[in-house]
Every structure is written in C-alpha cells, then in structure tokens.
Amino acid sequence: MFVITGPSGVGKGTLIRGLLERLPELELSVSATTRPPRPGERDGVDYHFLTPEEFDRAVANGEFVEHATYSGHRYGTLRSELERRLGAGVPVVLEIEVQGARQVREAMPEAEAVFVAPPSGGALRARLIGRGTDAPEQVDARLRTAEQELGAQSEFEHVVVNDRLEEATEELAEIVSRALRSR
Ligand code: ADP
Ligand code: 5GP
C-alpha cells in the first residue's frame, strides 16, 4: 500500500494521475467525505459523499482504517476499499492528509508513505488559487493548515518536491516501482 500525503494544492492528485498512467497495476482508493461535491465530482468515483450522520455511523461500525477532520469536513479511508484489493495482491494508493497518513502508518507499518512538498509557500498559494475550486477563505484556511503539515515532512521516509511536474512524477513512480519490485 502506498500513502501519498502533503498539503492541499501541492499536486498530489495530479502526481497520482501520472503515477497511475505509468504503473497501471496500481488502484486508487476512493475516500469517503462529508465535503459537498465540487462541480464535476462524481459519487463513488472522486469520493463516496456521505452525510455527517452516515459518516458517524461508518465510524461507529469500524468501517474506517483512518479518518480525520480537515477544513471543517470529515474524510476517511474505508476498509472495504483496501481489503478486496490487498487480498487479491493489487497495490493500492491512498491520497490523504497528514493526520490520516500518521494513523495508517501506525496501523499498517508496511505501507510506503510519500510526502509531497511544494517548492515554496508562494507556489502552494498560487496552485490553490489557480485550481479555482476553493473560495478565498478556504484557500487561507488550507494554507494555515499547510504550515503545520509541512512541519511533519521529516516523519515520512520519502519526500518528493513537486517543482517540475514531469520530474516529480518520475521520482514518485521510481519510489513506487522500487517498492513493488522488492515485495
Ligand atoms: P492536491 O491534490 O494536492 O490538492 P492538485 O493535484 O489538485 O493538488 O493540484 C493543485 C493545482 O496545482 C492544480 O491546478 C494542478 O494543475 C497544479 N499543479 C500540480 N502540480 C504542479 C506543478 N508541478 N507545477 C505547477 N502546477 C502544478
Ligand atoms: P479536498 O477537499 O481538496 O478533496 O481534500 C482535502 C484534503 O483531504 C486533502 O489533503 C486530501 O488529500 C485529504 N483527503 C482526501 N481523502 C482523505 C481520506 O480518506 N482521509 C484523510 N485523512 N484525508 C483525506
């Protein structure tokens, strides 16, 4: 299992798209969230969109491997997304924030975790604004959280700086291929 973490807007989703193109045997776990869908996001594809009550019920039923609150909404990795694939030997990629990444590493120390860092704080802000999915106050909240998250990068065995996309994608794919070869 591969955990890709790092601040919002750093390019995790973009890098993972490139990773899945290079290594098509990988499958991406679809997370659950209480955040409302953004335009174009599809239930069951981008996220499993749950109400707060449904999310609470899933927590109480032990359905999550990890879950966390981020920018006022809840996010979590469903066991059902992992068990079937890992049981069949299919390598799974998680795209999650730092609190969740810590929980996964506790629960599954064999997971390989990669922290994606921005080349600078200014670049992170520009990407969050440029993505155009978050209102200005959401961008500010995400940048405040990012400061704390950046302080956690030394906890992770791999750090990839996403400066030039092509190079960062290659670096990530190399980390993952090496781990797959050594299984
Ligand atoms: P995350 O999944 O970490 O929140 P995204 O993948 O949505 O981040 O990327 C945030 C924005 O930054 C997107 O608009 C994306 O196109 C852009 N982006 C990603 N990687 C780079 C890069 N290396 N250089 C410039 N822009 C990038
Ligand atoms: P967004 O709202 O931009 O889709 O996601 C906000 C943050 O939540 C991102 O950093 C994203 O990686 C993270 N995230 C997405 N899914 C999960 C999950 O299942 N668990 C945790 N802990 N974080 C998640």
PDB file of C-alpha atoms and ligand atoms in Angstrom:
ATOM      1  CA  MET A   1       0.000   0.000   0.000  1.00  0.00           C
ATOM      2  CA  PHE A   2       1.205   3.496  -0.853  1.00  0.00           C
ATOM      3  CA  VAL A   3       0.229   6.617   1.065  1.00  0.00           C
ATOM      4  CA  ILE A   4       0.647   9.923  -0.744  1.00  0.00           C
ATOM      5  CA  THR A   5       0.313  12.852   1.634  1.00  0.00           C
ATOM      6  CA  GLY A   6       1.141  16.546   1.792  1.00  0.00           C
ATOM      7  CA  PRO A   7      -0.699  19.868   1.866  1.00  0.00           C
ATOM      8  CA  SER A   8      -3.780  20.598  -0.190  1.00  0.00           C
ATOM      9  CA  GLY A   9      -2.882  22.107  -3.566  1.00  0.00           C
ATOM     10  CA  VAL A  10       0.655  20.692  -3.654  1.00  0.00           C
ATOM     11  CA  GLY A  11      -0.275  18.476  -6.602  1.00  0.00           C
ATOM     12  CA  LYS A  12      -0.969  15.061  -5.013  1.00  0.00           C
ATOM     13  CA  GLY A  13      -3.919  14.349  -7.294  1.00  0.00           C
ATOM     14  CA  THR A  14      -2.028  15.480 -10.375  1.00  0.00           C
ATOM     15  CA  LEU A  15       1.022  13.368  -9.499  1.00  0.00           C
ATOM     16  CA  ILE A  16      -1.138  10.327  -8.784  1.00  0.00           C
ATOM     17  CA  ARG A  17      -2.790  10.604 -12.208  1.00  0.00           C
ATOM     18  CA  GLY A  18       0.676  10.461 -13.771  1.00  0.00           C
ATOM     19  CA  LEU A  19       1.655   7.602 -11.478  1.00  0.00           C
ATOM     20  CA  LEU A  20      -1.382   5.509 -12.466  1.00  0.00           C
ATOM     21  CA  GLU A  21      -0.599   6.088 -16.151  1.00  0.00           C
ATOM     22  CA  ARG A  22       2.944   4.851 -15.667  1.00  0.00           C
ATOM     23  CA  LEU A  23       2.024   1.944 -13.376  1.00  0.00           C
ATOM     24  CA  PRO A  24      -1.462   0.775 -14.388  1.00  0.00           C
ATOM     25  CA  GLU A  25      -1.425  -2.144 -11.941  1.00  0.00           C
ATOM     26  CA  LEU A  26      -1.983   0.390  -9.122  1.00  0.00           C
ATOM     27  CA  GLU A  27      -5.508   1.219  -7.964  1.00  0.00           C
ATOM     28  CA  LEU A  28      -6.600   4.376  -6.156  1.00  0.00           C
ATOM     29  CA  SER A  29      -8.697   4.031  -3.008  1.00  0.00           C
ATOM     30  CA  VAL A  30     -11.855   6.179  -3.175  1.00  0.00           C
ATOM     31  CA  SER A  31     -12.215   8.033   0.150  1.00  0.00           C
ATOM     32  CA  ALA A  32     -15.380   8.970   1.988  1.00  0.00           C
ATOM     33  CA  THR A  33     -16.055  12.616   2.843  1.00  0.00           C
ATOM     34  CA  THR A  34     -18.738  14.915   4.220  1.00  0.00           C
ATOM     35  CA  ARG A  35     -17.479  17.750   1.973  1.00  0.00           C
ATOM     36  CA  PRO A  36     -20.052  18.692  -0.673  1.00  0.00           C
ATOM     37  CA  PRO A  37     -19.105  17.622  -4.209  1.00  0.00           C
ATOM     38  CA  ARG A  38     -17.336  20.201  -6.372  1.00  0.00           C
ATOM     39  CA  PRO A  39     -18.752  20.730  -9.846  1.00  0.00           C
ATOM     40  CA  GLY A  40     -17.951  17.674 -11.947  1.00  0.00           C
ATOM     41  CA  GLU A  41     -17.140  15.380  -8.994  1.00  0.00           C
ATOM     42  CA  ARG A  42     -18.971  12.067  -9.076  1.00  0.00           C
ATOM     43  CA  ASP A  43     -20.143   9.999  -6.097  1.00  0.00           C
ATOM     44  CA  GLY A  44     -18.260   6.709  -5.899  1.00  0.00           C
ATOM     45  CA  VAL A  45     -15.612   7.926  -8.348  1.00  0.00           C
ATOM     46  CA  ASP A  46     -13.985  11.007  -6.808  1.00  0.00           C
ATOM     47  CA  TYR A  47     -15.297  10.343  -3.301  1.00  0.00           C
ATOM     48  CA  HIS A  48     -18.058   8.486  -1.540  1.00  0.00           C
ATOM     49  CA  PHE A  49     -20.047  11.550  -0.479  1.00  0.00           C
ATOM     50  CA  LEU A  50     -21.654  10.908   2.926  1.00  0.00           C
ATOM     51  CA  THR A  51     -23.848  12.977   5.237  1.00  0.00           C
ATOM     52  CA  PRO A  52     -22.338  13.677   8.691  1.00  0.00           C
ATOM     53  CA  GLU A  53     -24.769  11.078  10.103  1.00  0.00           C
ATOM     54  CA  GLU A  54     -23.681   8.424   7.602  1.00  0.00           C
ATOM     55  CA  PHE A  55     -20.048   9.240   8.352  1.00  0.00           C
ATOM     56  CA  ASP A  56     -20.645   8.890  12.127  1.00  0.00           C
ATOM     57  CA  ARG A  57     -22.347   5.560  11.561  1.00  0.00           C
ATOM     58  CA  ALA A  58     -19.425   4.295   9.492  1.00  0.00           C
ATOM     59  CA  VAL A  59     -17.004   5.380  12.263  1.00  0.00           C
ATOM     60  CA  ALA A  60     -19.132   3.607  14.912  1.00  0.00           C
ATOM     61  CA  ASN A  61     -19.229   0.443  12.756  1.00  0.00           C
ATOM     62  CA  GLY A  62     -15.429   0.427  12.462  1.00  0.00           C
ATOM     63  CA  GLU A  63     -15.579   0.872   8.696  1.00  0.00           C
ATOM     64  CA  PHE A  64     -12.598   3.257   8.523  1.00  0.00           C
ATOM     65  CA  VAL A  65      -8.895   2.440   8.550  1.00  0.00           C
ATOM     66  CA  GLU A  66      -8.290   6.105   9.349  1.00  0.00           C
ATOM     67  CA  HIS A  67     -10.343   9.271   9.427  1.00  0.00           C
ATOM     68  CA  ALA A  68      -9.706  12.940  10.145  1.00  0.00           C
ATOM     69  CA  THR A  69     -11.325  16.353  10.115  1.00  0.00           C
ATOM     70  CA  TYR A  70      -9.842  18.747   7.584  1.00  0.00           C
ATOM     71  CA  SER A  71     -11.008  22.331   6.942  1.00  0.00           C
ATOM     72  CA  GLY A  72     -14.346  21.692   8.639  1.00  0.00           C
ATOM     73  CA  HIS A  73     -15.166  18.441   6.830  1.00  0.00           C
ATOM     74  CA  ARG A  74     -14.512  14.793   7.572  1.00  0.00           C
ATOM     75  CA  TYR A  75     -12.509  12.441   5.377  1.00  0.00           C
ATOM     76  CA  GLY A  76     -11.725   8.760   5.768  1.00  0.00           C
ATOM     77  CA  THR A  77     -10.359   5.629   4.127  1.00  0.00           C
ATOM     78  CA  LEU A  78     -12.876   2.776   4.031  1.00  0.00           C
ATOM     79  CA  ARG A  79     -11.635  -0.705   4.868  1.00  0.00           C
ATOM     80  CA  SER A  80     -13.767  -2.006   2.013  1.00  0.00           C
ATOM     81  CA  GLU A  81     -11.634  -0.008  -0.468  1.00  0.00           C
ATOM     82  CA  LEU A  82      -8.486  -1.762   0.731  1.00  0.00           C
ATOM     83  CA  GLU A  83      -9.360  -5.283   1.799  1.00  0.00           C
ATOM     84  CA  ARG A  84     -10.596  -6.645  -1.504  1.00  0.00           C
ATOM     85  CA  ARG A  85      -7.626  -5.248  -3.420  1.00  0.00           C
ATOM     86  CA  LEU A  86      -4.899  -6.064  -0.927  1.00  0.00           C
ATOM     87  CA  GLY A  87      -6.387  -9.548  -0.521  1.00  0.00           C
ATOM     88  CA  ALA A  88      -6.042 -10.035  -4.280  1.00  0.00           C
ATOM     89  CA  GLY A  89      -2.472  -8.658  -4.265  1.00  0.00           C
ATOM     90  CA  VAL A  90      -3.434  -5.418  -6.015  1.00  0.00           C
ATOM     91  CA  PRO A  91      -1.303  -2.488  -4.828  1.00  0.00           C
ATOM     92  CA  VAL A  92      -3.430   0.410  -3.556  1.00  0.00           C
ATOM     93  CA  VAL A  93      -2.684   4.136  -3.461  1.00  0.00           C
ATOM     94  CA  LEU A  94      -4.181   6.421  -0.798  1.00  0.00           C
ATOM     95  CA  GLU A  95      -4.279  10.188  -1.245  1.00  0.00           C
ATOM     96  CA  ILE A  96      -4.820  11.565   2.257  1.00  0.00           C
ATOM     97  CA  GLU A  97      -3.858  14.439   4.548  1.00  0.00           C
ATOM     98  CA  VAL A  98      -1.185  14.208   7.242  1.00  0.00           C
ATOM     99  CA  GLN A  99      -3.253  13.179  10.312  1.00  0.00           C
ATOM    100  CA  GLY A 100      -4.679  10.253   8.344  1.00  0.00           C
ATOM    101  CA  ALA A 101      -1.260   9.313   6.978  1.00  0.00           C
ATOM    102  CA  ARG A 102       0.039   9.052  10.551  1.00  0.00           C
ATOM    103  CA  GLN A 103      -2.845   6.755  11.527  1.00  0.00           C
ATOM    104  CA  VAL A 104      -2.211   4.480   8.536  1.00  0.00           C
ATOM    105  CA  ARG A 105       1.475   4.211   9.363  1.00  0.00           C
ATOM    106  CA  GLU A 106       0.581   3.179  12.929  1.00  0.00           C
ATOM    107  CA  ALA A 107      -1.979   0.610  11.775  1.00  0.00           C
ATOM    108  CA  MET A 108      -0.033  -0.645   8.748  1.00  0.00           C
ATOM    109  CA  PRO A 109       3.711  -0.047   9.205  1.00  0.00           C
ATOM    110  CA  GLU A 110       4.412  -1.908   5.956  1.00  0.00           C
ATOM    111  CA  ALA A 111       2.727   0.888   3.964  1.00  0.00           C
ATOM    112  CA  GLU A 112       5.140   3.043   1.986  1.00  0.00           C
ATOM    113  CA  ALA A 113       4.479   6.761   2.643  1.00  0.00           C
ATOM    114  CA  VAL A 114       5.495   9.664   0.423  1.00  0.00           C
ATOM    115  CA  PHE A 115       5.203  13.298   1.498  1.00  0.00           C
ATOM    116  CA  VAL A 116       4.759  15.706  -1.410  1.00  0.00           C
ATOM    117  CA  ALA A 117       6.205  19.157  -0.661  1.00  0.00           C
ATOM    118  CA  PRO A 118       5.829  22.400  -2.631  1.00  0.00           C
ATOM    119  CA  PRO A 119       8.905  24.236  -3.957  1.00  0.00           C
ATOM    120  CA  SER A 120       7.785  27.272  -1.872  1.00  0.00           C
ATOM    121  CA  GLY A 121       4.857  28.655   0.121  1.00  0.00           C
ATOM    122  CA  GLY A 122       4.192  31.104  -2.705  1.00  0.00           C
ATOM    123  CA  ALA A 123       3.904  28.283  -5.226  1.00  0.00           C
ATOM    124  CA  LEU A 124       1.430  26.451  -2.978  1.00  0.00           C
ATOM    125  CA  ARG A 125      -0.760  29.548  -2.680  1.00  0.00           C
ATOM    126  CA  ALA A 126      -0.618  30.097  -6.457  1.00  0.00           C
ATOM    127  CA  ARG A 127      -1.665  26.473  -7.115  1.00  0.00           C
ATOM    128  CA  LEU A 128      -4.568  26.598  -4.670  1.00  0.00           C
ATOM    129  CA  ILE A 129      -5.800  29.852  -6.217  1.00  0.00           C
ATOM    130  CA  GLY A 130      -5.095  28.634  -9.769  1.00  0.00           C
ATOM    131  CA  ARG A 131      -7.066  25.413  -9.230  1.00  0.00           C
ATOM    132  CA  GLY A 132     -10.123  27.616  -8.744  1.00  0.00           C
ATOM    133  CA  THR A 133     -12.028  25.123  -6.569  1.00  0.00           C
ATOM    134  CA  ASP A 134     -11.857  26.888  -3.213  1.00  0.00           C
ATOM    135  CA  ALA A 135     -13.271  30.234  -2.034  1.00  0.00           C
ATOM    136  CA  PRO A 136     -10.614  32.729  -0.815  1.00  0.00           C
ATOM    137  CA  GLU A 137     -11.312  31.971   2.877  1.00  0.00           C
ATOM    138  CA  GLN A 138     -10.952  28.233   2.140  1.00  0.00           C
ATOM    139  CA  VAL A 139      -7.620  28.916   0.416  1.00  0.00           C
ATOM    140  CA  ASP A 140      -6.441  30.805   3.518  1.00  0.00           C
ATOM    141  CA  ALA A 141      -7.618  28.031   5.848  1.00  0.00           C
ATOM    142  CA  ARG A 142      -5.844  25.402   3.725  1.00  0.00           C
ATOM    143  CA  LEU A 143      -2.632  27.464   3.711  1.00  0.00           C
ATOM    144  CA  ARG A 144      -2.733  27.783   7.506  1.00  0.00           C
ATOM    145  CA  THR A 145      -3.117  24.015   7.808  1.00  0.00           C
ATOM    146  CA  ALA A 146      -0.315  23.572   5.262  1.00  0.00           C
ATOM    147  CA  GLU A 147       2.160  25.311   7.556  1.00  0.00           C
ATOM    148  CA  GLN A 148       1.614  22.642  10.213  1.00  0.00           C
ATOM    149  CA  GLU A 149       1.627  19.855   7.652  1.00  0.00           C
ATOM    150  CA  LEU A 150       4.949  20.995   6.190  1.00  0.00           C
ATOM    151  CA  GLY A 151       6.458  20.664   9.661  1.00  0.00           C
ATOM    152  CA  ALA A 152       5.604  16.943   9.576  1.00  0.00           C
ATOM    153  CA  GLN A 153       7.524  16.028   6.431  1.00  0.00           C
ATOM    154  CA  SER A 154      10.526  14.614   8.308  1.00  0.00           C
ATOM    155  CA  GLU A 155       8.208  11.898   9.703  1.00  0.00           C
ATOM    156  CA  PHE A 156       7.933  10.345   6.249  1.00  0.00           C
ATOM    157  CA  GLU A 157      10.526   8.114   4.623  1.00  0.00           C
ATOM    158  CA  HIS A 158      10.173   9.723   1.203  1.00  0.00           C
ATOM    159  CA  VAL A 159       9.783  13.415   0.350  1.00  0.00           C
ATOM    160  CA  VAL A 160       9.161  14.448  -3.253  1.00  0.00           C
ATOM    161  CA  VAL A 161       9.327  18.172  -4.038  1.00  0.00           C
ATOM    162  CA  ASN A 162       6.737  18.858  -6.728  1.00  0.00           C
ATOM    163  CA  ASP A 163       8.520  21.642  -8.594  1.00  0.00           C
ATOM    164  CA  ARG A 164       8.598  20.467 -12.202  1.00  0.00           C
ATOM    165  CA  LEU A 165       5.687  18.102 -12.640  1.00  0.00           C
ATOM    166  CA  GLU A 166       7.362  15.680 -15.049  1.00  0.00           C
ATOM    167  CA  GLU A 167      10.408  15.233 -12.801  1.00  0.00           C
ATOM    168  CA  ALA A 168       8.332  14.852  -9.641  1.00  0.00           C
ATOM    169  CA  THR A 169       6.090  12.260 -11.336  1.00  0.00           C
ATOM    170  CA  GLU A 170       9.173  10.275 -12.409  1.00  0.00           C
ATOM    171  CA  GLU A 171      10.591  10.426  -8.899  1.00  0.00           C
ATOM    172  CA  LEU A 172       7.316   9.209  -7.371  1.00  0.00           C
ATOM    173  CA  ALA A 173       6.997   6.418  -9.948  1.00  0.00           C
ATOM    174  CA  GLU A 174      10.565   5.321  -9.186  1.00  0.00           C
ATOM    175  CA  ILE A 175       9.873   5.112  -5.425  1.00  0.00           C
ATOM    176  CA  VAL A 176       6.745   3.051  -6.067  1.00  0.00           C
ATOM    177  CA  SER A 177       8.326   0.747  -8.672  1.00  0.00           C
ATOM    178  CA  ARG A 178      11.272   0.054  -6.408  1.00  0.00           C
ATOM    179  CA  ALA A 179       8.930  -0.904  -3.550  1.00  0.00           C
ATOM    180  CA  LEU A 180       6.856  -3.130  -5.865  1.00  0.00           C
ATOM    181  CA  ARG A 181       9.985  -4.909  -7.126  1.00  0.00           C
ATOM    182  CA  SER A 182      11.187  -5.613  -3.584  1.00  0.00           C
ATOM    183  CA  ARG A 183       7.905  -7.248  -2.477  1.00  0.00           C
TER     184      ARG A 183
HETATM  185  P1  ADP B   1      -3.800  18.287  -4.370  1.00  0.00           P
HETATM  186  O1  ADP B   1      -4.392  17.005  -4.915  1.00  0.00           O
HETATM  187  O2  ADP B   1      -2.527  18.071  -3.608  1.00  0.00           O
HETATM  188  O3  ADP B   1      -4.780  19.131  -3.603  1.00  0.00           O
HETATM  189  P2  ADP B   1      -3.859  19.113  -7.189  1.00  0.00           P
HETATM  190  O4  ADP B   1      -3.319  17.916  -7.879  1.00  0.00           O
HETATM  191  O5  ADP B   1      -5.328  19.391  -7.271  1.00  0.00           O
HETATM  192  O6  ADP B   1      -3.386  19.173  -5.640  1.00  0.00           O
HETATM  193  O7  ADP B   1      -3.046  20.369  -7.774  1.00  0.00           O
HETATM  194  C1  ADP B   1      -3.347  21.712  -7.395  1.00  0.00           C
HETATM  195  C2  ADP B   1      -3.138  22.631  -8.604  1.00  0.00           C
HETATM  196  O8  ADP B   1      -1.729  22.727  -8.883  1.00  0.00           O
HETATM  197  C3  ADP B   1      -3.800  22.108  -9.882  1.00  0.00           C
HETATM  198  O9  ADP B   1      -4.363  23.205 -10.569  1.00  0.00           O
HETATM  199  C4  ADP B   1      -2.636  21.483 -10.664  1.00  0.00           C
HETATM  200  O10 ADP B   1      -2.857  21.546 -12.045  1.00  0.00           O
HETATM  201  C5  ADP B   1      -1.450  22.364 -10.240  1.00  0.00           C
HETATM  202  N1  ADP B   1      -0.140  21.672 -10.246  1.00  0.00           N
HETATM  203  C6  ADP B   1       0.123  20.402  -9.840  1.00  0.00           C
HETATM  204  N2  ADP B   1       1.440  20.122  -9.965  1.00  0.00           N
HETATM  205  C7  ADP B   1       2.035  21.250 -10.448  1.00  0.00           C
HETATM  206  C8  ADP B   1       3.389  21.602 -10.784  1.00  0.00           C
HETATM  207  N3  ADP B   1       4.416  20.744 -10.650  1.00  0.00           N
HETATM  208  N4  ADP B   1       3.621  22.848 -11.244  1.00  0.00           N
HETATM  209  C9  ADP B   1       2.601  23.725 -11.381  1.00  0.00           C
HETATM  210  N5  ADP B   1       1.305  23.474 -11.096  1.00  0.00           N
HETATM  211  C10 ADP B   1       1.020  22.244 -10.618  1.00  0.00           C
HETATM  212  P1  5GP B   2     -10.192  18.005  -0.897  1.00  0.00           P
HETATM  213  O1  5GP B   2     -11.303  18.661  -0.149  1.00  0.00           O
HETATM  214  O2  5GP B   2      -9.253  19.028  -1.518  1.00  0.00           O
HETATM  215  O3  5GP B   2     -10.637  16.945  -1.860  1.00  0.00           O
HETATM  216  O4  5GP B   2      -9.304  17.223   0.194  1.00  0.00           O
HETATM  217  C1  5GP B   2      -8.816  17.902   1.333  1.00  0.00           C
HETATM  218  C2  5GP B   2      -7.722  17.087   1.975  1.00  0.00           C
HETATM  219  O5  5GP B   2      -8.252  15.846   2.456  1.00  0.00           O
HETATM  220  C3  5GP B   2      -6.594  16.723   1.002  1.00  0.00           C
HETATM  221  O6  5GP B   2      -5.343  16.947   1.641  1.00  0.00           O
HETATM  222  C4  5GP B   2      -6.829  15.249   0.741  1.00  0.00           C
HETATM  223  O7  5GP B   2      -5.625  14.562   0.480  1.00  0.00           O
HETATM  224  C5  5GP B   2      -7.396  14.808   2.069  1.00  0.00           C
HETATM  225  N1  5GP B   2      -8.120  13.526   1.992  1.00  0.00           N
HETATM  226  C6  5GP B   2      -8.810  13.000   0.948  1.00  0.00           C
HETATM  227  N2  5GP B   2      -9.298  11.797   1.268  1.00  0.00           N
HETATM  228  C7  5GP B   2      -8.905  11.533   2.542  1.00  0.00           C
HETATM  229  C8  5GP B   2      -9.077  10.413   3.423  1.00  0.00           C
HETATM  230  O8  5GP B   2      -9.678   9.399   3.114  1.00  0.00           O
HETATM  231  N3  5GP B   2      -8.512  10.519   4.644  1.00  0.00           N
HETATM  232  C9  5GP B   2      -7.822  11.617   5.054  1.00  0.00           C
HETATM  233  N4  5GP B   2      -7.290  11.591   6.270  1.00  0.00           N
HETATM  234  N5  5GP B   2      -7.624  12.670   4.236  1.00  0.00           N
HETATM  235  C10 5GP B   2      -8.162  12.637   3.002  1.00  0.00           C
END
